[in-house]
XYZ file of C-alpha atoms in Angstrom:
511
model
C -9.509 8.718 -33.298
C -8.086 5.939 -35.982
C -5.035 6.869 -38.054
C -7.892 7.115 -41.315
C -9.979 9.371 -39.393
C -7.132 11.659 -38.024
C -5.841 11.828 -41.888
C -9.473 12.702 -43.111
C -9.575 15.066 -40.398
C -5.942 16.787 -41.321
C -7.049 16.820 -44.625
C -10.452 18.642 -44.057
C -8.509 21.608 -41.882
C -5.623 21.790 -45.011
C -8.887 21.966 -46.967
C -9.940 25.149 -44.993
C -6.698 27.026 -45.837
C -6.700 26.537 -49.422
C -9.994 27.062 -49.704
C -9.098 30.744 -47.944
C -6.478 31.443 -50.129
C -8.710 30.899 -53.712
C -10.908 33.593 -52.119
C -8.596 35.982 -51.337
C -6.678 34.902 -54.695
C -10.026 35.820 -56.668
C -11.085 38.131 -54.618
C -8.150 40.942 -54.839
C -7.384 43.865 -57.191
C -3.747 43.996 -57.078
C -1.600 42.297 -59.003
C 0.707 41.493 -56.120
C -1.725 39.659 -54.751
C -3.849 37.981 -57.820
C -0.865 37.043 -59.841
C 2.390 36.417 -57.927
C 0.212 35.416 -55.592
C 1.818 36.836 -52.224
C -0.292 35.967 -49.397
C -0.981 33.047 -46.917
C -3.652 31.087 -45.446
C -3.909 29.507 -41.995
C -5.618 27.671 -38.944
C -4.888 28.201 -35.552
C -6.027 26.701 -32.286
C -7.836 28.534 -29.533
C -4.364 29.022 -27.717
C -2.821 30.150 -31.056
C -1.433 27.097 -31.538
C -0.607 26.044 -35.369
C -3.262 23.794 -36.724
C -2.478 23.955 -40.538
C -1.395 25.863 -43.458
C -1.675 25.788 -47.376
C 1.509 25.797 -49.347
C 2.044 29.018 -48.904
C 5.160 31.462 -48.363
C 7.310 29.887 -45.336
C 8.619 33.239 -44.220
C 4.573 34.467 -42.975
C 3.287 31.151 -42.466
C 6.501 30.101 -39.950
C 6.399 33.598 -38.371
C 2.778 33.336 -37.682
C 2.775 30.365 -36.506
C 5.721 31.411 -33.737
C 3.524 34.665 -32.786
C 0.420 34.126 -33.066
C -0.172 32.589 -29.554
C 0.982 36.232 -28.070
C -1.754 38.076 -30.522
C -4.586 35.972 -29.474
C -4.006 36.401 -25.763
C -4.513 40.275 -26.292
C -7.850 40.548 -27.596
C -11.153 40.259 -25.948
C -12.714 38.197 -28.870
C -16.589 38.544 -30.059
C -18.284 36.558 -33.095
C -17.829 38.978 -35.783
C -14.371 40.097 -34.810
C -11.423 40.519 -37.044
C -8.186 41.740 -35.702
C -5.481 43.685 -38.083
C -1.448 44.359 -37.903
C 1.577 44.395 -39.036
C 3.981 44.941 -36.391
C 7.120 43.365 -37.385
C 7.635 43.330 -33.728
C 4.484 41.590 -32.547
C 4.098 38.799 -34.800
C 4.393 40.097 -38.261
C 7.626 40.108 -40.740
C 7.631 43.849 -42.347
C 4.770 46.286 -42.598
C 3.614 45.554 -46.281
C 2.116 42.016 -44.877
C -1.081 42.670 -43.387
C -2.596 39.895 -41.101
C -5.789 39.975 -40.644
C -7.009 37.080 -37.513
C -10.901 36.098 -37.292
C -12.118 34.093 -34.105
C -14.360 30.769 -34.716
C -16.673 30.066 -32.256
C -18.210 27.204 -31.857
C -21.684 28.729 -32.896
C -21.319 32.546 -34.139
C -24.047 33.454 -32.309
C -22.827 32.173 -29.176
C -19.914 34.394 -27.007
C -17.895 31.611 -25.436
C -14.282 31.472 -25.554
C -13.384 30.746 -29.366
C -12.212 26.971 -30.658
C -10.134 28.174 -33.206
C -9.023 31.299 -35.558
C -8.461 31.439 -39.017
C -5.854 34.161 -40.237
C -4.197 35.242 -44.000
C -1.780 37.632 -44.864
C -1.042 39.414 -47.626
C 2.161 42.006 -49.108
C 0.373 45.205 -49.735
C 2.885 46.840 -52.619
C 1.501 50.460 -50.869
C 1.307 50.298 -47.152
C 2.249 54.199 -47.235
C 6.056 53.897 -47.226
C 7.934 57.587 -49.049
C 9.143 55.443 -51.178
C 6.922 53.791 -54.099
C 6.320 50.087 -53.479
C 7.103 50.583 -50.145
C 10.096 48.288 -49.427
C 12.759 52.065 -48.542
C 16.259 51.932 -47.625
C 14.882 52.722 -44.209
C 16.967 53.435 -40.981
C 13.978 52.733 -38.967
C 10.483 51.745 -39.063
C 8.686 54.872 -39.142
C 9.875 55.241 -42.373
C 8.743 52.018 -43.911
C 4.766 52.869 -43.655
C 1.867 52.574 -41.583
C 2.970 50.934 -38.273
C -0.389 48.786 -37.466
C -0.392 47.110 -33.845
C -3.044 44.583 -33.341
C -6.259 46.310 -33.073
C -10.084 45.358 -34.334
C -10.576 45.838 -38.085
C -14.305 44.126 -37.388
C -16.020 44.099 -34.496
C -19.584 42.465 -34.243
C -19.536 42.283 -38.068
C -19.086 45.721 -38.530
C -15.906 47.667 -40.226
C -14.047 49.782 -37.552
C -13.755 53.596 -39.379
C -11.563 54.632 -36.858
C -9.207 51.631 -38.062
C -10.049 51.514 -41.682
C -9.961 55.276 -42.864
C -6.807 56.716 -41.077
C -5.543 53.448 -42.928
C -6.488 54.106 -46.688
C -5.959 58.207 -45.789
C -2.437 57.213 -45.306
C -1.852 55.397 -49.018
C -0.790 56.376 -52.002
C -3.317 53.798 -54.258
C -6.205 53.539 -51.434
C -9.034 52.107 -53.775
C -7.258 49.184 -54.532
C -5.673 49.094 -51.410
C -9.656 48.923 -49.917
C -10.624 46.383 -52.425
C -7.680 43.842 -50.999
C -8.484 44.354 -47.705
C -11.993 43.487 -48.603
C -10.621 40.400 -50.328
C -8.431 39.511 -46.985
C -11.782 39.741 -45.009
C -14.223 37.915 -47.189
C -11.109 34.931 -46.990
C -11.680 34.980 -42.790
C -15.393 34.331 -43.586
C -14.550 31.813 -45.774
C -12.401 30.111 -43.350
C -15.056 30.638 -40.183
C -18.122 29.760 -42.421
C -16.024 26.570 -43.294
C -14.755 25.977 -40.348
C -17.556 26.056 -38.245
C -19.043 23.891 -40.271
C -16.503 21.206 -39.243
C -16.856 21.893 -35.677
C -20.679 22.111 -35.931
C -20.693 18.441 -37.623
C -17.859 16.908 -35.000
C -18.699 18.855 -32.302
C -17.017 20.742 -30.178
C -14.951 18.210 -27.822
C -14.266 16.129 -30.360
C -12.490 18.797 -32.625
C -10.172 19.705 -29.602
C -9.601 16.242 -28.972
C -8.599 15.834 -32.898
C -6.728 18.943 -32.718
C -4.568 17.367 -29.754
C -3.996 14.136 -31.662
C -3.235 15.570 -34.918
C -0.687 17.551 -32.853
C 0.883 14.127 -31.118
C 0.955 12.565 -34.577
C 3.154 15.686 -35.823
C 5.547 15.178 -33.394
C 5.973 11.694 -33.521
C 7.067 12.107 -37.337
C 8.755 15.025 -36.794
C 10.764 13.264 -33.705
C 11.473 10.572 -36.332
C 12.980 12.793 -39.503
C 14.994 14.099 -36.827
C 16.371 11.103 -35.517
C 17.721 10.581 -38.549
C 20.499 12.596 -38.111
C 23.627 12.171 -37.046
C 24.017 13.444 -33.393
C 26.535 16.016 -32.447
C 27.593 19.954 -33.001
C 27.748 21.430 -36.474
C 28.576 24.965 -37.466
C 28.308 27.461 -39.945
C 28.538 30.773 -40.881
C 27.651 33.024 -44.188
C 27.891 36.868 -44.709
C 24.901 39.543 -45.881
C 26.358 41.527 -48.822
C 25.657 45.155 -46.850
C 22.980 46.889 -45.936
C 22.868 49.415 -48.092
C 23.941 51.917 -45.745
C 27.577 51.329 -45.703
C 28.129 48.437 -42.938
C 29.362 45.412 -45.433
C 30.117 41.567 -45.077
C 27.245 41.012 -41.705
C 28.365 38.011 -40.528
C 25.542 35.238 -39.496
C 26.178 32.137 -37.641
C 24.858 28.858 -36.381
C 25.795 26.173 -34.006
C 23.170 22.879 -34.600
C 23.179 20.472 -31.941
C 21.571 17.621 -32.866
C 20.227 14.857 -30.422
C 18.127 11.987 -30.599
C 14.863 13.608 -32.701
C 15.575 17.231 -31.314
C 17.343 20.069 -32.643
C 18.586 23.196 -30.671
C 20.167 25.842 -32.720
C 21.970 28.886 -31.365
C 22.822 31.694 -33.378
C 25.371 33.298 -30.962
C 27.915 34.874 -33.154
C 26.107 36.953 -35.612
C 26.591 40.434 -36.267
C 24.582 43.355 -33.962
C 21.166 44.577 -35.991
C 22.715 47.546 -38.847
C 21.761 50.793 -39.848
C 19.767 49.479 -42.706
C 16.876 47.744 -43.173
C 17.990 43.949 -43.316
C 17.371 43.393 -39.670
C 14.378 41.463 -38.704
C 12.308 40.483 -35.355
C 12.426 36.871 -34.206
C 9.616 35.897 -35.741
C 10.949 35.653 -39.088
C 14.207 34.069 -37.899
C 11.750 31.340 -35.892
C 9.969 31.270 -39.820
C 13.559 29.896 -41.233
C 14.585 27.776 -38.459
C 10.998 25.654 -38.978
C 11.188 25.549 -42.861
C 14.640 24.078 -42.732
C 14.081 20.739 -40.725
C 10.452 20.793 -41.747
C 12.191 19.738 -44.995
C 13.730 16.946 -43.159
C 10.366 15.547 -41.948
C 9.003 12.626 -43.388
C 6.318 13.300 -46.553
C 2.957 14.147 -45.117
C 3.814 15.537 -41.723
C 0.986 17.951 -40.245
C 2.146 21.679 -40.586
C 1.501 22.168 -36.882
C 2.485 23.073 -33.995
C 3.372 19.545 -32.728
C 6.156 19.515 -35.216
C 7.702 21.658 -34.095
C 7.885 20.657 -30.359
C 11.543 19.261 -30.820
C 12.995 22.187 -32.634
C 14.633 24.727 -29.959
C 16.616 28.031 -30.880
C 18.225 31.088 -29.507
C 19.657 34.575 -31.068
C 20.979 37.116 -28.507
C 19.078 40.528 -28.066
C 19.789 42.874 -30.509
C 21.407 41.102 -33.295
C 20.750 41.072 -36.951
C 18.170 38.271 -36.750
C 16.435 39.392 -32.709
C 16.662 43.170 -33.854
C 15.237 45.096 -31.080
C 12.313 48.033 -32.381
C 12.332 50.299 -33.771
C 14.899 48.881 -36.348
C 14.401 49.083 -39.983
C 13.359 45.248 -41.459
C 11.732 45.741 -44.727
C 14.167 43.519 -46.378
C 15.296 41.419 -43.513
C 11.971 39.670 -43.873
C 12.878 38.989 -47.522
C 16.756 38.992 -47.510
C 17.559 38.214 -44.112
C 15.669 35.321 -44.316
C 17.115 33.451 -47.198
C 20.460 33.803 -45.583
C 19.325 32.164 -42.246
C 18.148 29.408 -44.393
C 21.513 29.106 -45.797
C 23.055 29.217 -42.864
C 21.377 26.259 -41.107
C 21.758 23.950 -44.572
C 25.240 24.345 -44.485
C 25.402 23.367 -40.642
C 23.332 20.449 -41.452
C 25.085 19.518 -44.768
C 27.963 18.851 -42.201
C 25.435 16.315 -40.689
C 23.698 14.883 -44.076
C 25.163 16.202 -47.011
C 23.285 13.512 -49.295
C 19.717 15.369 -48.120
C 21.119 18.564 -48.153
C 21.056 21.080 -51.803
C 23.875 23.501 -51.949
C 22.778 26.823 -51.574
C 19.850 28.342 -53.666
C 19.937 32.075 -54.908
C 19.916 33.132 -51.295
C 18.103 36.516 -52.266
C 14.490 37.282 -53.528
C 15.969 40.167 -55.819
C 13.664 42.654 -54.651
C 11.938 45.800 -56.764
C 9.670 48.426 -55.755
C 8.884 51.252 -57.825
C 6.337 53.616 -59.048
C 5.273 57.330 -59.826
C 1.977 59.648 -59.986
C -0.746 57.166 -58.394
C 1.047 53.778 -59.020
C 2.919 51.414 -56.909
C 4.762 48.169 -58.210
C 6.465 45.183 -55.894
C 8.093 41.877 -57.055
C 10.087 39.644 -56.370
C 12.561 37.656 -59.211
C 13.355 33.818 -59.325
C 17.215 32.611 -59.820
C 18.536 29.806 -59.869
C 17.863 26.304 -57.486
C 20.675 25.011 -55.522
C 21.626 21.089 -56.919
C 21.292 17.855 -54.758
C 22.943 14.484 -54.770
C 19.957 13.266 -56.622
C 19.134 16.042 -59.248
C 20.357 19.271 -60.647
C 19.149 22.636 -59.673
C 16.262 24.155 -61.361
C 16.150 27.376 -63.226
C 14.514 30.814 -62.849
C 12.426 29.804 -59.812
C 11.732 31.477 -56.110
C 13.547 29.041 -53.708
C 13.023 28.635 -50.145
C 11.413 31.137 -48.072
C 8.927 32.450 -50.883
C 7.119 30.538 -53.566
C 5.926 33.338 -55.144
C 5.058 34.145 -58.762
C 6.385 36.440 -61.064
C 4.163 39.076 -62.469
C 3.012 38.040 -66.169
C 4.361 40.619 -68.855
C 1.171 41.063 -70.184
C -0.047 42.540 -66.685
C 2.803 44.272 -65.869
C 2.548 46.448 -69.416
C -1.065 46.752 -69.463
C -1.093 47.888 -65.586
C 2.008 49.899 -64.921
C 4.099 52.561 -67.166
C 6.422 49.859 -68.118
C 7.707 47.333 -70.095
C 9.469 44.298 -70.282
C 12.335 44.144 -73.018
C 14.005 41.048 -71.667
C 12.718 37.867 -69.903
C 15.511 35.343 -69.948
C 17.640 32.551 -67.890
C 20.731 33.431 -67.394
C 22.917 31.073 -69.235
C 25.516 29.151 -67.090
C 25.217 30.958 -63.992
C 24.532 27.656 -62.557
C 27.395 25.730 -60.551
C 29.408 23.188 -62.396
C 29.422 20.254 -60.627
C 28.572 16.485 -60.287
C 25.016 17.834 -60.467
C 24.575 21.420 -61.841
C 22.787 24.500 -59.892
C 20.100 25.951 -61.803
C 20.329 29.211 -63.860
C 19.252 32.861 -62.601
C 17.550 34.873 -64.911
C 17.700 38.289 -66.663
C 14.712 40.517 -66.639
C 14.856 44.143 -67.889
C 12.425 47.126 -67.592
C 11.938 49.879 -69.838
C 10.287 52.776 -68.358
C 7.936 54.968 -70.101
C 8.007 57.945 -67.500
C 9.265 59.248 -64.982
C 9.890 56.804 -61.967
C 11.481 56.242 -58.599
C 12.843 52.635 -58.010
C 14.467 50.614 -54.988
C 16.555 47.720 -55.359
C 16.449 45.422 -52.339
C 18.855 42.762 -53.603
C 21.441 39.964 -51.932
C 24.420 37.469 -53.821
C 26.010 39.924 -55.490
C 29.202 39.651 -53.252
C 28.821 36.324 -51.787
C 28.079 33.764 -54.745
C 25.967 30.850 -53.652
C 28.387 27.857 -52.440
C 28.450 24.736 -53.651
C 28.318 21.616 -51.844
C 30.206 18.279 -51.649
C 32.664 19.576 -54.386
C 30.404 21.291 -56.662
C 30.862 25.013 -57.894
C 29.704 28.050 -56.491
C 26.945 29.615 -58.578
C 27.538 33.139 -60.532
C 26.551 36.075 -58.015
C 23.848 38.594 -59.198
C 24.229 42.145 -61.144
C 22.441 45.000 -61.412
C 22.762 47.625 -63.858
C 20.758 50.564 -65.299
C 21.653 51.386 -68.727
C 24.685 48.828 -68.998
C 26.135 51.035 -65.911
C 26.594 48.830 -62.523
C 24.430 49.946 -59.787
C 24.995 48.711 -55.868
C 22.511 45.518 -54.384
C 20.558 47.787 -52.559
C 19.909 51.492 -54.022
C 16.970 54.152 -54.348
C 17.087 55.922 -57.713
C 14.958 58.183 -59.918
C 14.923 57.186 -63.427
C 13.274 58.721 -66.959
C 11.800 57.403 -69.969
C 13.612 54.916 -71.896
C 16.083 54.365 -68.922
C 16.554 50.296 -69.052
C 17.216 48.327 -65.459
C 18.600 44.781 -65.860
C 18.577 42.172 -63.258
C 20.639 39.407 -63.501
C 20.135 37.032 -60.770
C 22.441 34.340 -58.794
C 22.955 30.404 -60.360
C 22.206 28.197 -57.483
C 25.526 26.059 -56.091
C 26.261 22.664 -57.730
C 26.694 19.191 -55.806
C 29.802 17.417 -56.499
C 32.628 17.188 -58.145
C 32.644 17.414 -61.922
């Protein structure tokens, strides 16, 4: 295959995934889905194998694509098959995202081994957590929801009941909780009607054989960005606030040994898995670990698994970021994560710190909340870390989510609440040769009765700057001007007002 046809080719899978995610986009109910837009599309190879990904949210698409080999090996696959789960500890991140996996075959009426799969995944704000929104300050999983292993959602085309209804039984908002399932299914047969298509048109041994030299191409560029940096041993180490069950300052650390175009990483040294929920399974550690020196590829490198062939890592048993099951992870997917990412940019701003940014927010500022037959979930943006060649940006997600925020005027027509602030955060930015962006300040106003949890990170440990530059302001937040803890479960009443202030990324130099 030429270099023009292997580009049309990468092109026409990337095609596939985006084309999956305006269904399920369009398709859903939920806000959490239609507007912030939580969810992710990919393609995978008959082995499992990363073929590509839309520009998504890193933390499912890197976690799926280090898990999903183990999934597909369990099944016993038939045309008109969908599989569904959430396991954190089998290939998913934390039991609100649902992934649902469709075989393609290479003619649907045919029962051969399948050439591909197509999978999404989406954050279900209910997924029948105690707690509304379903992100608890859990000591272990059974209490964060419906604990889904892989089993068939489909099989020969037809829903499972013995799957589907315990499911929606077990919810508190199971109508709209149907309808986005629905919408995750009808974006599988998208991607397999599309899909086979390809195949159909290439046929069959030509689509491996592009598959196999999309994958070479991947690593060749990805061997290359790597090269690019200077060999040796680099080393750092950042703390998690607490975990909202008293442990405090959870140390995690990194030793990067870089070589010529490969990468090992060993995260020997950080803290055992807590009592809280900020632990999380490999899978979302191995999510991190690829978004970081995907970054460092060259522009236009394949999202697949060929990339990362020269990217190695290691975290002993049992520690925060290998937590062994049943260990609470609802936020370690969402907190845990941004720390890891910080983490391995300040090893390799050691290495390159004119391609490194100081650090971002480092927290997705989580809320969940809700009352009689509702259930809310966001996240909030803060600010960017700055770079050598531009300031930070402000009131944006950064790193391991690229999520929206939820429009005011769906929020108040949806849920008992309303917005009375929307606002950056003035100078909570780093000073600094360059300047890291501003958080931001949203408030709610609640207009009855409702139980809240705050799953939130950076309000200990500000964001650091980098090459000289200031650390940006650490996060607040407070419920009626009084200061509540990063990570809290509270009941609050009508005209009770809870302000979030979020972290200033880190500036880059010296002023």
């Amino acid at each position: 295959m030429d270099p023009i046809e292997l580009s049309l080719f990468s092109s026409r899978i990337q095609t596939v995934c985006d084309e999956m995610g305006a269904v399920l986009r369009y398709a859903a109910f939920s806000p959490n889905i239609k507007d912030r837009l939580d969810y992710s599309c990919a393609v995978f190879d008959a082995d499992g194998l990363l073929c590509a990904q839309a520009a998504h949210i890193p933390v499912h698409l890197g976690s799926m694509a280090y898990a999903m080999r183990g999934i597909v090996s369990r099944c016993d696959w038939r045309p008109g098959d969908m599989i569904i789960l959430n396991d954190p500890y089998l290939g998913g991140t934390h039991l609100p995202d649902v992934t649902v996996i469709a075989p393609v075959f290479p003619t649907q009426d045919q029962a051969d081994r399948p050439l591909a799969f197509v999978a999404n995944r989406a954050h279900h704000a209910d997924i029948g957590a105690a707690s509304p929104g379903s992100m608890p300050l859990a000591r272990d999983l059974a209490e964060e929801g419906v604990l889904l292993s892989p089993r068939y959602l489909l099989r020969d085309n037809r829903i499972v009941t013995e799957t589907f209804m315990p499911l929606l039984d077990a919810l508190n908002n199971p109508r709209q909780a149907e309808a986005d399932f629905h919408a995750q299914i009808s974006a599988n047969h998208t991607g397999i009607a599309r899909l086979g298509r390809l195949i159909l048109g290439m046929g069959s041994g030509v689509f491996c054989g592009a598959l196999a030299a999309l994958n070479d191409y991947a690593e060749t560029l990805a061997r290359h960005g790597l090269a690019e940096l200077p060999a040796g041993e680099y080393e750092f180490e950042d703390y998690m606030d607490d975990d909202g069950l008293g442990s405090e300052d959870i140390r995690i650390a990194v030793n990067v040994r870089i070589g010529e175009g490969t990468v090992d990483l060993d995260f020997s040294g950080t803290a055992a898995q807590v009592a809280g929920n900020i632990n999380c399974p490999l899978s979302v550690t191995a999510a991190a670990v690829y978004y970081c020196l995907y970054c460092l590829m060259p522009a236009r490198t394949p999202a697949c698994a060929g990339s990362f062939r020269p990217i190695r890592f290691s975290a002993p048993r049992g520690c925060l970021i290998n937590a062994k099951s049943p260990a609470a992870v609802a936020a370690g997917n969402v907190e845990t994560s941004s720390r890891i990412v910080d983490v391995i940019f300040g090893a390799l701003a050691q290495a390159a710190a004119e391609r490194i940014p100081a650090a971002s927010q480092g927290t997705m500022n989580n809320i969940a909340m809700g009352g009689s037959g509702w259930d809310y979930y966001e996240t909030a943006g803060g600010g960017m870390g700055a770079g050598r060649y531009g300031g930070g940006l402000d009131g944006i997600q950064t790193h391991m989510t690229n999520t929206l925020n939820t429009p005011i005027e769906i929020v108040e027509m949806q849920y008992p609440l309303r917005i009375g602030r929307y606002s950056l955060r003035d100078s909570s930015g780093g000073d600094g040769q360059r300047h890291g962006g501003d958080g931001l300040l949203r408030e709610y106003v609640f207009l009855e009765p409702t139980s809240v949890t705050l799953l939130t990170e950076r309000r200990r440990f500000a964001p650091w700057g980098l090459a000289g530059g200031s650390a940006g302001r650490s996060g607040a937040n407070s419920l009626n001007n009084t200061a509540l803890p990063a990570k809290v479960c509270l009941s609050v009443q009508p005209g009770d007002q809870l302000l979030l202030a979020t972290p200033g990324g880190g500036g880059w130099g010296s002023a």
